[in-house]
PDB file of C-alpha atoms in Angstrom:
ATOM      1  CA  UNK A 822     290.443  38.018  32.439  1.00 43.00           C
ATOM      2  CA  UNK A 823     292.957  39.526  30.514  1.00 48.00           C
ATOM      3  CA  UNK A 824     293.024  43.247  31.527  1.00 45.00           C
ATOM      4  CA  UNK A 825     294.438  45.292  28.724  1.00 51.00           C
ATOM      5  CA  UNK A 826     291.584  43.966  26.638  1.00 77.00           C
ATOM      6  CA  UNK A 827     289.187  45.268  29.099  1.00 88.00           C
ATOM      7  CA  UNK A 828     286.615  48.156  28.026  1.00 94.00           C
ATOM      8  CA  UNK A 829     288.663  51.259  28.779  1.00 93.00           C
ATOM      9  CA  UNK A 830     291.956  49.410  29.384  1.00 90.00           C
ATOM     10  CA  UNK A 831     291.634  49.337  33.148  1.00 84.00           C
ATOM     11  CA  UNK A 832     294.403  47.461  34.854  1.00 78.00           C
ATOM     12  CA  UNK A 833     293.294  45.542  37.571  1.00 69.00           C
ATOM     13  CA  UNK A 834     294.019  47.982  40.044  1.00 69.00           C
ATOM     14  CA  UNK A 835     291.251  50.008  38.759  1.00 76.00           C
ATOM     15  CA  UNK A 836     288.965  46.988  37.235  1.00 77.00           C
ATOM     16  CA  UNK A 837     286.828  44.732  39.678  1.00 87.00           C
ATOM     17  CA  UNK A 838     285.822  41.069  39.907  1.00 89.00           C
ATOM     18  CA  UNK A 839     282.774  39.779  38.194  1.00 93.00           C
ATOM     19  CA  UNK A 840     280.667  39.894  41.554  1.00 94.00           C
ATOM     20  CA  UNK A 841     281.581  43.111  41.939  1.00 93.00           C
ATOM     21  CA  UNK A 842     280.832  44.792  38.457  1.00 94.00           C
ATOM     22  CA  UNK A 843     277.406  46.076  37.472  1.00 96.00           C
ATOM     23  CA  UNK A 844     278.061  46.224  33.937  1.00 97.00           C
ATOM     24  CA  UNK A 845     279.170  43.418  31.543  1.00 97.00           C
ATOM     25  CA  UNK A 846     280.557  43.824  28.432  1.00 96.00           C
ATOM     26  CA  UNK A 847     280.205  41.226  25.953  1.00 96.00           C
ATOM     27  CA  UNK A 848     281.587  41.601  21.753  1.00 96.00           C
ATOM     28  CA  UNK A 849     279.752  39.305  19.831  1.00 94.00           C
ATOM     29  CA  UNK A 850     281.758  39.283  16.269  1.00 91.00           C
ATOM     30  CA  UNK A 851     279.062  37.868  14.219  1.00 83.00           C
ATOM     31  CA  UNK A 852     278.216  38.970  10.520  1.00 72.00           C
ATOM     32  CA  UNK A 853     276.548  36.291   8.888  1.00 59.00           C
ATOM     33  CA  UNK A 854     273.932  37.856   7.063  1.00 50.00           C
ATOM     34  CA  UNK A 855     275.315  41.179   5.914  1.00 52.00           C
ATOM     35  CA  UNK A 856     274.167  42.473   2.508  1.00 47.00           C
ATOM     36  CA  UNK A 857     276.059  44.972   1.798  1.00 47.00           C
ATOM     37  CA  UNK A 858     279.634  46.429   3.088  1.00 47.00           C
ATOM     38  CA  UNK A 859     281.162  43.489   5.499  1.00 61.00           C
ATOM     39  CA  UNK A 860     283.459  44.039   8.542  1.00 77.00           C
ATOM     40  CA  UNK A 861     281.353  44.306  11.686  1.00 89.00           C
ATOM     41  CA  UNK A 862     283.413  40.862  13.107  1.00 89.00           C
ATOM     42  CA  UNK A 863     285.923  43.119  13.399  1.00 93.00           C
ATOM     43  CA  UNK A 864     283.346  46.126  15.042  1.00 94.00           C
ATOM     44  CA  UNK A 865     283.997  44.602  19.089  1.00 95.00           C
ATOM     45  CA  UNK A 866     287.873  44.813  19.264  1.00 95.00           C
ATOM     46  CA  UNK A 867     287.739  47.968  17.232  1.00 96.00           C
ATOM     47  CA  UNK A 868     285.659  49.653  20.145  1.00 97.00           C
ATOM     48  CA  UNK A 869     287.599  47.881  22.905  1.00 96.00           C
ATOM     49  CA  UNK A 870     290.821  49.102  21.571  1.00 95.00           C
ATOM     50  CA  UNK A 871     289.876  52.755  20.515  1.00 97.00           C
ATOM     51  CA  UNK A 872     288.235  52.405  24.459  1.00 96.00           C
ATOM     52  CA  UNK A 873     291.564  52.712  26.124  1.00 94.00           C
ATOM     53  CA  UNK A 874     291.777  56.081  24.606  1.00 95.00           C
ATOM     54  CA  UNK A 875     288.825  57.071  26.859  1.00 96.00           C
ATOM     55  CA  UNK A 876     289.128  59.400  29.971  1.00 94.00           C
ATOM     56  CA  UNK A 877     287.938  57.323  32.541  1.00 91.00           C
ATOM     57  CA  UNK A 878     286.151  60.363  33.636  1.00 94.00           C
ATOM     58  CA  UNK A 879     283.276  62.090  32.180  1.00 96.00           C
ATOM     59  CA  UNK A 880     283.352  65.874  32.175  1.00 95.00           C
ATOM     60  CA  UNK A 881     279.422  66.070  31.816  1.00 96.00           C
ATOM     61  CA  UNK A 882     278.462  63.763  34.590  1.00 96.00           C
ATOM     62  CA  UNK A 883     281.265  64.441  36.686  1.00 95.00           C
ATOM     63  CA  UNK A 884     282.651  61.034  37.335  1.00 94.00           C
ATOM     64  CA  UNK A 885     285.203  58.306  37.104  1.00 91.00           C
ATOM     65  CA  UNK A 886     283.497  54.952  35.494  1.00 87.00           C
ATOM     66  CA  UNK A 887     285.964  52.747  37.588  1.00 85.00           C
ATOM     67  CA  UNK A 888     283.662  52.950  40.683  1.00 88.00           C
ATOM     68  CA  UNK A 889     280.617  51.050  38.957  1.00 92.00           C
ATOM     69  CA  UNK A 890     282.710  48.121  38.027  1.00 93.00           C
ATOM     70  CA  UNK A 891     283.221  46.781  34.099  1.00 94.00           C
ATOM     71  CA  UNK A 892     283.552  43.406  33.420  1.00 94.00           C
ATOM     72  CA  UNK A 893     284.143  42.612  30.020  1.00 94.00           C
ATOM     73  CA  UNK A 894     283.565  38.674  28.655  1.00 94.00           C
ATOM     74  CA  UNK A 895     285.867  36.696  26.392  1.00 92.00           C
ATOM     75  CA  UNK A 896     284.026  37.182  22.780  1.00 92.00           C
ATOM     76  CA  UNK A 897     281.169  34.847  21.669  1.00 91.00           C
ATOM     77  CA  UNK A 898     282.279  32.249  19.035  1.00 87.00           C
ATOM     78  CA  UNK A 899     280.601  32.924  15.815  1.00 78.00           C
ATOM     79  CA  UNK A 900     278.086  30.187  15.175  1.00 79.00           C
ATOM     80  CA  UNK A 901     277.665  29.200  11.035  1.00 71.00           C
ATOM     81  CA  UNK A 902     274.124  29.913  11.104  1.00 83.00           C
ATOM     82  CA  UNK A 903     271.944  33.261  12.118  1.00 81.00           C
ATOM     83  CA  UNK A 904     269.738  30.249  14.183  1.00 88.00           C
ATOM     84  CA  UNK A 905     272.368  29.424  15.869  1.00 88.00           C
ATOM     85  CA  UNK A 906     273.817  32.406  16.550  1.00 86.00           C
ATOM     86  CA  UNK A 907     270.897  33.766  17.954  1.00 91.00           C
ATOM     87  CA  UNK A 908     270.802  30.973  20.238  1.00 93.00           C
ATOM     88  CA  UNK A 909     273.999  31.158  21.433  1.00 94.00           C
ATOM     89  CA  UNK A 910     273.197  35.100  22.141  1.00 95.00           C
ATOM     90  CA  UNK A 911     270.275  34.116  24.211  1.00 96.00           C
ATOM     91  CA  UNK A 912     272.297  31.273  26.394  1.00 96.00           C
ATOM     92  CA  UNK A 913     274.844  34.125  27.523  1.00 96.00           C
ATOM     93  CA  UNK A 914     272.559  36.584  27.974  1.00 97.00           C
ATOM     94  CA  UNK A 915     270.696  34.692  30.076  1.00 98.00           C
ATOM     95  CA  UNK A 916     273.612  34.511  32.099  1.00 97.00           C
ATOM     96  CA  UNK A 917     274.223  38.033  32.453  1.00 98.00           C
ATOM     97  CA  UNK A 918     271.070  39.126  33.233  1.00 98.00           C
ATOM     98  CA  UNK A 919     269.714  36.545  35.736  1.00 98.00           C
ATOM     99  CA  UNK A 920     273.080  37.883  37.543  1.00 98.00           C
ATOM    100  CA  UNK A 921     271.013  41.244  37.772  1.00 97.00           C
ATOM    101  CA  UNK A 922     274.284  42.630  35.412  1.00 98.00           C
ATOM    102  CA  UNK A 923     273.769  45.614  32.527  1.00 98.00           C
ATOM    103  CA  UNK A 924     274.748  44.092  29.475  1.00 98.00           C
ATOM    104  CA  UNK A 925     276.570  46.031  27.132  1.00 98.00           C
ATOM    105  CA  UNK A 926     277.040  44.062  23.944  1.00 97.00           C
ATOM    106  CA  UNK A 927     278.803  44.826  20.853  1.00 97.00           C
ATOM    107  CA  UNK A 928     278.491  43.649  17.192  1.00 92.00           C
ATOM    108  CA  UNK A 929     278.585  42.224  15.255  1.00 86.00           C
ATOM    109  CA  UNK A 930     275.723  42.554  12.957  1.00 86.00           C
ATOM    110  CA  UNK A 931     271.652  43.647  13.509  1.00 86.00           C
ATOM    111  CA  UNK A 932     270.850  40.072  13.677  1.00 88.00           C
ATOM    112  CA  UNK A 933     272.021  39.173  17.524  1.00 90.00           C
ATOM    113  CA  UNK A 934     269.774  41.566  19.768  1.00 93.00           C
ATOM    114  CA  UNK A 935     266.915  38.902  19.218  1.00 95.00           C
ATOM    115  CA  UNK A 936     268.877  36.231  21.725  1.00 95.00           C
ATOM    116  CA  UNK A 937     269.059  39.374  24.311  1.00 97.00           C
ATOM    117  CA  UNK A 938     265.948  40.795  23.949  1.00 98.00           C
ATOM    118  CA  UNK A 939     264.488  37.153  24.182  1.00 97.00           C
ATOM    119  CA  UNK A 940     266.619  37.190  27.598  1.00 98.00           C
ATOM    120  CA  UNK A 941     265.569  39.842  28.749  1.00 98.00           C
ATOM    121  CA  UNK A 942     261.681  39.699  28.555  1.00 98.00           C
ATOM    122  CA  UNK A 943     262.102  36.719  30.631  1.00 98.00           C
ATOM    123  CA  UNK A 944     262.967  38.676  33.417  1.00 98.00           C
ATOM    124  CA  UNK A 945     260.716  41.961  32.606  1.00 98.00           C
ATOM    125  CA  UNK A 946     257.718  41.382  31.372  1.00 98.00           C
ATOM    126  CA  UNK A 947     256.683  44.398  30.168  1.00 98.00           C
ATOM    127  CA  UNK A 948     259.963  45.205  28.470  1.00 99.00           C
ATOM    128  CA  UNK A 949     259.657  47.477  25.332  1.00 99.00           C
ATOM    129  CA  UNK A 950     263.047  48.186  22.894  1.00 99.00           C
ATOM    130  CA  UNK A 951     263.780  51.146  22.090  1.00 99.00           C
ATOM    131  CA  UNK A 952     265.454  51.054  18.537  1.00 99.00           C
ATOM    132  CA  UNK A 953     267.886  53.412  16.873  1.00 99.00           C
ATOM    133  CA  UNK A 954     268.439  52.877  12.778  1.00 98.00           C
ATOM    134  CA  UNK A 955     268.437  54.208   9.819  1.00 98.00           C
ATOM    135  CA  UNK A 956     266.799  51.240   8.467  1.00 98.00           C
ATOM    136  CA  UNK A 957     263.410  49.926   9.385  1.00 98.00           C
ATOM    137  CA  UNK A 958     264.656  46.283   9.894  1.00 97.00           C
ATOM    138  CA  UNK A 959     261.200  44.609   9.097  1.00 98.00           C
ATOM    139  CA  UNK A 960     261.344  42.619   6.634  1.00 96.00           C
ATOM    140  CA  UNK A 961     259.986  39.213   7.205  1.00 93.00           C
ATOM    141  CA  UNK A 962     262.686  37.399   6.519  1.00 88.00           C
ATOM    142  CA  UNK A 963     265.835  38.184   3.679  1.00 86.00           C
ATOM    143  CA  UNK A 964     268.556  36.335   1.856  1.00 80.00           C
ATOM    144  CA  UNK A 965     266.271  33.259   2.903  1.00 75.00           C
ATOM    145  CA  UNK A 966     266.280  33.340   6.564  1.00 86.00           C
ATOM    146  CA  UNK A 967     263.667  35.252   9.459  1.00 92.00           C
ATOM    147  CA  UNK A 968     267.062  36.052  11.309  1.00 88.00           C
ATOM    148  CA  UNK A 969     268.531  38.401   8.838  1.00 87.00           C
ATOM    149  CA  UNK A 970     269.907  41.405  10.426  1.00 84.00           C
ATOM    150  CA  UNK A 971     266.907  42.801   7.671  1.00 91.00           C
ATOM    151  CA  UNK A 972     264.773  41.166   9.704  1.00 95.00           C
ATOM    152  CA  UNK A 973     265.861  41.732  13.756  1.00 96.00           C
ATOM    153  CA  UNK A 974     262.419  44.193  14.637  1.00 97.00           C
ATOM    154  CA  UNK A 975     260.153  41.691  13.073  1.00 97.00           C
ATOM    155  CA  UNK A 976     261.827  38.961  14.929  1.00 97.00           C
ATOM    156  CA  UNK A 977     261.847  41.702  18.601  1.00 98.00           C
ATOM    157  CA  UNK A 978     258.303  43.034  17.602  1.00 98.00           C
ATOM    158  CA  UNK A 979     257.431  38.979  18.084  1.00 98.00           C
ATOM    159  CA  UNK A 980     258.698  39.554  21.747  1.00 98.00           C
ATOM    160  CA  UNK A 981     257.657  42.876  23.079  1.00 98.00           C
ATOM    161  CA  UNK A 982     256.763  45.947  21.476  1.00 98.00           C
ATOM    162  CA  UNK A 983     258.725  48.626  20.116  1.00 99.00           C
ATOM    163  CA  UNK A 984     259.870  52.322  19.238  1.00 99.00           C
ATOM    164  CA  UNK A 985     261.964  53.035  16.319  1.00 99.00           C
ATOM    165  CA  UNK A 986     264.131  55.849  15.887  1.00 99.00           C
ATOM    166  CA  UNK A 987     265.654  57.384  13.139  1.00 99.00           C
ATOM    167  CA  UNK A 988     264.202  55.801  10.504  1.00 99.00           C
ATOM    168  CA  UNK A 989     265.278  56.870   6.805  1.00 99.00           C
ATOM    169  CA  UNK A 990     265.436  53.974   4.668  1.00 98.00           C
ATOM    170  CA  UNK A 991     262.649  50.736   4.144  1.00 98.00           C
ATOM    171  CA  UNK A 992     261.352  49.054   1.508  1.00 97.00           C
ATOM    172  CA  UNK A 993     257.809  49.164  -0.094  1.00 98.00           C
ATOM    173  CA  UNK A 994     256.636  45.845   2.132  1.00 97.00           C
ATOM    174  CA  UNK A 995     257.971  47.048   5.346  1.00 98.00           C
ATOM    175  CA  UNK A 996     256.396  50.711   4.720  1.00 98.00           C
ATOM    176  CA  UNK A 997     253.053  49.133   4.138  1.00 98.00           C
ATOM    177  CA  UNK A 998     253.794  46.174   7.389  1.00 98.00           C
ATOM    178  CA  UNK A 999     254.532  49.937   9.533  1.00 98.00           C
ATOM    179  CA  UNK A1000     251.758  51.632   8.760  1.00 98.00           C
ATOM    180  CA  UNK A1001     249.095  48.812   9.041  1.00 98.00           C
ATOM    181  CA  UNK A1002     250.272  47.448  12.320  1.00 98.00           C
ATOM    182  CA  UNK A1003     250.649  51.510  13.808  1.00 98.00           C
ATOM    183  CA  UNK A1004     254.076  50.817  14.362  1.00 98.00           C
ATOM    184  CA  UNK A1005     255.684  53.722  16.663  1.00 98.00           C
ATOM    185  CA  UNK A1006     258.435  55.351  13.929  1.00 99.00           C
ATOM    186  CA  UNK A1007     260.103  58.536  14.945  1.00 99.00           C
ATOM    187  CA  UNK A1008     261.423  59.337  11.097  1.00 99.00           C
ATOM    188  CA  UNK A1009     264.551  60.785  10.748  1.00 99.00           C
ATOM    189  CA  UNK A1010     263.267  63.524   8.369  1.00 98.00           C
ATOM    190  CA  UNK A1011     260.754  64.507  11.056  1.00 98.00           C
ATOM    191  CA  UNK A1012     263.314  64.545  14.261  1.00 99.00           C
ATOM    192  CA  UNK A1013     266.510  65.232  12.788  1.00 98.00           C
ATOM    193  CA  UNK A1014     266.833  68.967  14.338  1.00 97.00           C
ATOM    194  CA  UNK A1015     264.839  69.437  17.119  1.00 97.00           C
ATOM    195  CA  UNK A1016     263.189  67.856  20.487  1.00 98.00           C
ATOM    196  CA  UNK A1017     259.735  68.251  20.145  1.00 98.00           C
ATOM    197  CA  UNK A1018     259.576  64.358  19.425  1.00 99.00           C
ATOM    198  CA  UNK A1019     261.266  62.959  23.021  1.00 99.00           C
ATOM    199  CA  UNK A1020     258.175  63.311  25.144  1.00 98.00           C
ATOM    200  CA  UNK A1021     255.846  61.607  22.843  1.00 99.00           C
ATOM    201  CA  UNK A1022     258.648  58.698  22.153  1.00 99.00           C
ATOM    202  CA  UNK A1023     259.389  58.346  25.806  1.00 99.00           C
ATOM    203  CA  UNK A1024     256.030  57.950  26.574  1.00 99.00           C
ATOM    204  CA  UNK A1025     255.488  55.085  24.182  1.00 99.00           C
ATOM    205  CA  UNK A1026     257.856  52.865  26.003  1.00 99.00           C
ATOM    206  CA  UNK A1027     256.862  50.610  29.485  1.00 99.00           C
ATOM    207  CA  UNK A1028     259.101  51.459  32.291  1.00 99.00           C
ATOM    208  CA  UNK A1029     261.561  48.638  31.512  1.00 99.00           C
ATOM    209  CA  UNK A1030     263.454  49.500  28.328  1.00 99.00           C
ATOM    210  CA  UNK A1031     265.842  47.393  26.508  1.00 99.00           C
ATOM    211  CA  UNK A1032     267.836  49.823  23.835  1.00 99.00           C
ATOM    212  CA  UNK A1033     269.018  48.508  20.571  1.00 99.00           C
ATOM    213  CA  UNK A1034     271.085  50.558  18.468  1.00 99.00           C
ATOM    214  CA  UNK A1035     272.696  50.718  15.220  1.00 98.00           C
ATOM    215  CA  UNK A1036     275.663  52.693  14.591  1.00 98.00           C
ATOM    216  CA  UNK A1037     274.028  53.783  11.220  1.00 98.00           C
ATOM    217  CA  UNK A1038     271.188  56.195  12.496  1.00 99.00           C
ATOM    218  CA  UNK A1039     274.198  59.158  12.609  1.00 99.00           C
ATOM    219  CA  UNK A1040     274.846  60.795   9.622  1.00 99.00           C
ATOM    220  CA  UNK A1041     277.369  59.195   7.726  1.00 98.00           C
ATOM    221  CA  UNK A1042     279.506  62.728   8.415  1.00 98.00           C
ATOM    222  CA  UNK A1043     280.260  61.807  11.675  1.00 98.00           C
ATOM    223  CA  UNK A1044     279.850  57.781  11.279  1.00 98.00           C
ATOM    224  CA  UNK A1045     281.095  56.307   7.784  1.00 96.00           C
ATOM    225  CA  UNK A1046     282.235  53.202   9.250  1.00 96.00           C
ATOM    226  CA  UNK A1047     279.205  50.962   9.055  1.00 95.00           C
ATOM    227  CA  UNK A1048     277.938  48.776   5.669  1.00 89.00           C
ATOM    228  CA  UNK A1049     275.334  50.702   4.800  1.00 90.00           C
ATOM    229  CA  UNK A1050     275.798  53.935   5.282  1.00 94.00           C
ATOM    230  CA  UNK A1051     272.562  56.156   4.758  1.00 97.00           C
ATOM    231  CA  UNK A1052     272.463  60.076   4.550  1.00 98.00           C
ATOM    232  CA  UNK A1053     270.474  62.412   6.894  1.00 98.00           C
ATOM    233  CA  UNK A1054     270.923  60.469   9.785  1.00 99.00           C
ATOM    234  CA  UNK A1055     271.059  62.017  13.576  1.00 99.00           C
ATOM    235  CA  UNK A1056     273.608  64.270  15.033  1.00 99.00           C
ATOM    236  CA  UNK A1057     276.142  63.432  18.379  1.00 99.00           C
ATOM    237  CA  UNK A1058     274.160  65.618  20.684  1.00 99.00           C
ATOM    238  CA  UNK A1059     270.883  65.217  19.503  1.00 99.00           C
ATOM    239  CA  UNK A1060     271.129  61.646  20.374  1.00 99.00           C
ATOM    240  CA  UNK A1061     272.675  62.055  23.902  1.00 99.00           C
ATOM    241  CA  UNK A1062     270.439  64.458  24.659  1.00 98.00           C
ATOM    242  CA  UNK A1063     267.285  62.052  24.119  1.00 99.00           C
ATOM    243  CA  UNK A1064     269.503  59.164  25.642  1.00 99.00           C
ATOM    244  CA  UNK A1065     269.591  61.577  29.141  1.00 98.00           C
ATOM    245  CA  UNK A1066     266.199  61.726  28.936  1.00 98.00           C
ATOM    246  CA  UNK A1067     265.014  58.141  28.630  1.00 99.00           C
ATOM    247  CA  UNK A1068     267.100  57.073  31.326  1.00 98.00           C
ATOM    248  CA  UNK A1069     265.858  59.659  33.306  1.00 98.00           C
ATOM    249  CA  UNK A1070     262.451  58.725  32.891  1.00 98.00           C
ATOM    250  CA  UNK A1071     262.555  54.767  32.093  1.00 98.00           C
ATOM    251  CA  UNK A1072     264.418  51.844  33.949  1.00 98.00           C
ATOM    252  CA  UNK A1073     266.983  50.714  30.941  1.00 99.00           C
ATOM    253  CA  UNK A1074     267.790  46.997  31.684  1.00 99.00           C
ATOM    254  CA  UNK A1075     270.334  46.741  28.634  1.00 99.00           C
ATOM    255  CA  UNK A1076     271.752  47.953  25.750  1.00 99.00           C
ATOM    256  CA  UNK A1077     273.722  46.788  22.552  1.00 98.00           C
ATOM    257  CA  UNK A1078     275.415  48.936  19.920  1.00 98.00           C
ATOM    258  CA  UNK A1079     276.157  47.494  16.256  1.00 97.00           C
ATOM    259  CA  UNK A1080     277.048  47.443  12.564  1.00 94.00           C
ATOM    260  CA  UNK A1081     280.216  49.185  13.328  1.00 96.00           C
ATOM    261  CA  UNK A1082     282.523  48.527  10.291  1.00 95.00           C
ATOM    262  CA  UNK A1083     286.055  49.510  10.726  1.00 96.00           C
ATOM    263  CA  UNK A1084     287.903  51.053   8.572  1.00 95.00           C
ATOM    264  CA  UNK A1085     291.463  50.378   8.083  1.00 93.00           C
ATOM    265  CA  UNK A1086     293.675  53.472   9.079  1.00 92.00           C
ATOM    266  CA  UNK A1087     290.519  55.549  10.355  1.00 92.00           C
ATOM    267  CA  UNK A1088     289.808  55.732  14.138  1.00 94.00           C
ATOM    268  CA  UNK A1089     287.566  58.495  14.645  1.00 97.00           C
ATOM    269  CA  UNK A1090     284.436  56.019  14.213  1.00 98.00           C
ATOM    270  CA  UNK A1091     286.013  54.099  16.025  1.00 98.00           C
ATOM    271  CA  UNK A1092     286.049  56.137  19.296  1.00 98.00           C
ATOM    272  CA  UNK A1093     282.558  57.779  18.540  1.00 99.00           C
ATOM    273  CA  UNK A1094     281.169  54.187  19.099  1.00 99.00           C
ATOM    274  CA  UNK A1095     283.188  53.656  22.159  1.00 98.00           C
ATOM    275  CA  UNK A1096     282.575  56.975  23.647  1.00 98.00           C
ATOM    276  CA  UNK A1097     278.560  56.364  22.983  1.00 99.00           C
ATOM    277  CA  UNK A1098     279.000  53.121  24.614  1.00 98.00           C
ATOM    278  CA  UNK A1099     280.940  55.478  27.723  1.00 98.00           C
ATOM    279  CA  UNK A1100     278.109  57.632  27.480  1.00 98.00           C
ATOM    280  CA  UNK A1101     275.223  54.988  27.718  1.00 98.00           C
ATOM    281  CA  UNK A1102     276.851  53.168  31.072  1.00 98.00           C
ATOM    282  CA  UNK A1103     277.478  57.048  32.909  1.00 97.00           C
ATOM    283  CA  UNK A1104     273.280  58.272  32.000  1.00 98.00           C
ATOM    284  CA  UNK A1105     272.513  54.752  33.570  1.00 98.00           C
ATOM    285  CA  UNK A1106     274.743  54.901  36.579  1.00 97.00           C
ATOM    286  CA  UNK A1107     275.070  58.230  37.121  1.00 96.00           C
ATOM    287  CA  UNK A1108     272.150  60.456  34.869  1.00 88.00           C
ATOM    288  CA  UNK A1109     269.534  60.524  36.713  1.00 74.00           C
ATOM    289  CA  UNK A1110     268.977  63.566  39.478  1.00 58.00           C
TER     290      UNK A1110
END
């Protein structure tokens, strides 16, 4: 392992073995179907690096994150096609979570979750994903492939059901594909500033919840970096505050973050994605009362 690449920078004093850690972190720099803006192969060492800037403890939850144990992978090799890819997602996810590990992956583009998810219904059978966006992600396939990053909930839906959070932007098909199969769509117009919606969402998950999310569902004020960048997205605190309260309530196996797309000179993205991905491993460890 080499150390000062780990997630946070932990020296290994602080880090532990792979036996030992609860969490894995695995960057998976893979953007083979983008449409739009590129640079999510470079989204993974982006968040480890703006990582080491991160207290090691939180001030909410009270806690340093060196006692759960982080172990964070060498990156996955980008495969030339989204098949492939999604393959080689699934083989080393497998891994990870017959070890009984929380996976924290990083993109890379929308297209890899369906090798996790895949993964992980293996070993829950009732999993459900809970999936924050701005898009809708349903197409049936796009750019002549069904494992377009366009196309990841169609591919997931396939697998388990799912929630979808956040929602601003979809095309004509996918509208009509939503509303005939009574998807569950939290739309961003309808959630944006207040909390009347997390009871009803939370309830339309199983107990085992994988969580999928895409840097894009914040407003592009507080998150620019990321290809398609869509206005009236979701604030900092609104989304931690739901986050608290679905791992309060629900067992989250997993969790990847994506679409980040650095940009040169700029760090505050950045270190938003890297404290969300702090954030997600202390509610899961250390959230619930």
């Amino acid at each position: 392992m080499r150390y000062p690449d780990n997630f946070l920078g932990m020296e290994e004093d602080w880090a532990k073995p792979y036996d030992k850690s609860k969490v894995v972190i695995l960057p998976a720099p893979y953007e083979g179907t983008v449409s739009y803006g590129s640079g999510t192969a470079k989204g993974p060492s982006a968040i480890l690096e703006a990582s080491k800037q991160v207290e090691l403890y939180d001030e909410e939850l009270g806690r340093e994150f060196y006692e759960i144990g982080i172990w964070t992978e060498d990156e996955l090799k980008a495969e030339k096609t989204p098949e492939k890819m999604v393959d080689s997602v699934y083989d080393a996810a497998k891994k990870h979570v017959n070890a009984g590990k929380f996976l924290v992956m990083l993109g890379g583009e929308h297209s890899i979750p369906t090798g996790t998810v895949k993964a992980y219904k293996e070993r829950y059978p009732k999993l459900s994903v809970l999936h924050f966006d701005a898009h809708a992600d349903l197409r049936e396939e796009y750019h002549d492939t069904k494992y377009s990053h366009a196309a990841v909930m169609s591919r997931v839906r396939e697998i388990c059901p799912a929630v979808q959070v956040g929602i601003r932007s979809l095309s004509k098909d996918e509208a009509d594909k939503a509303k005939n199969n009574k998807y569950d769509i939290f739309w961003a117009k309808d959630i944006h500033d207040n909390e009347k919606w997390f009871d009803k969402a939370i309830s339309k998950l199983s107990d085992d919840v994988y969580i999928t999310f895409d840097i894009d569902v914040f407003d592009p004020s507080i998150m620019s970096s990321t290809g398609t960048p869509e206005p009236g997205g979701l604030s900092w605190y609104l989304v931690l505050d739901f986050l608290k309260e679905v791992f309060r309530k629900k067992n989250v196996v997993g969790f990847d973050l994506v679409e980040l797309a650095p940009i040169e000179g700029r760090h505050d993205c950045d270190f938003l994605a890297a404290r969300l991905v702090h954030k997600v491993i202390g509610y899961k460890f250390f959230g619930k009362k």
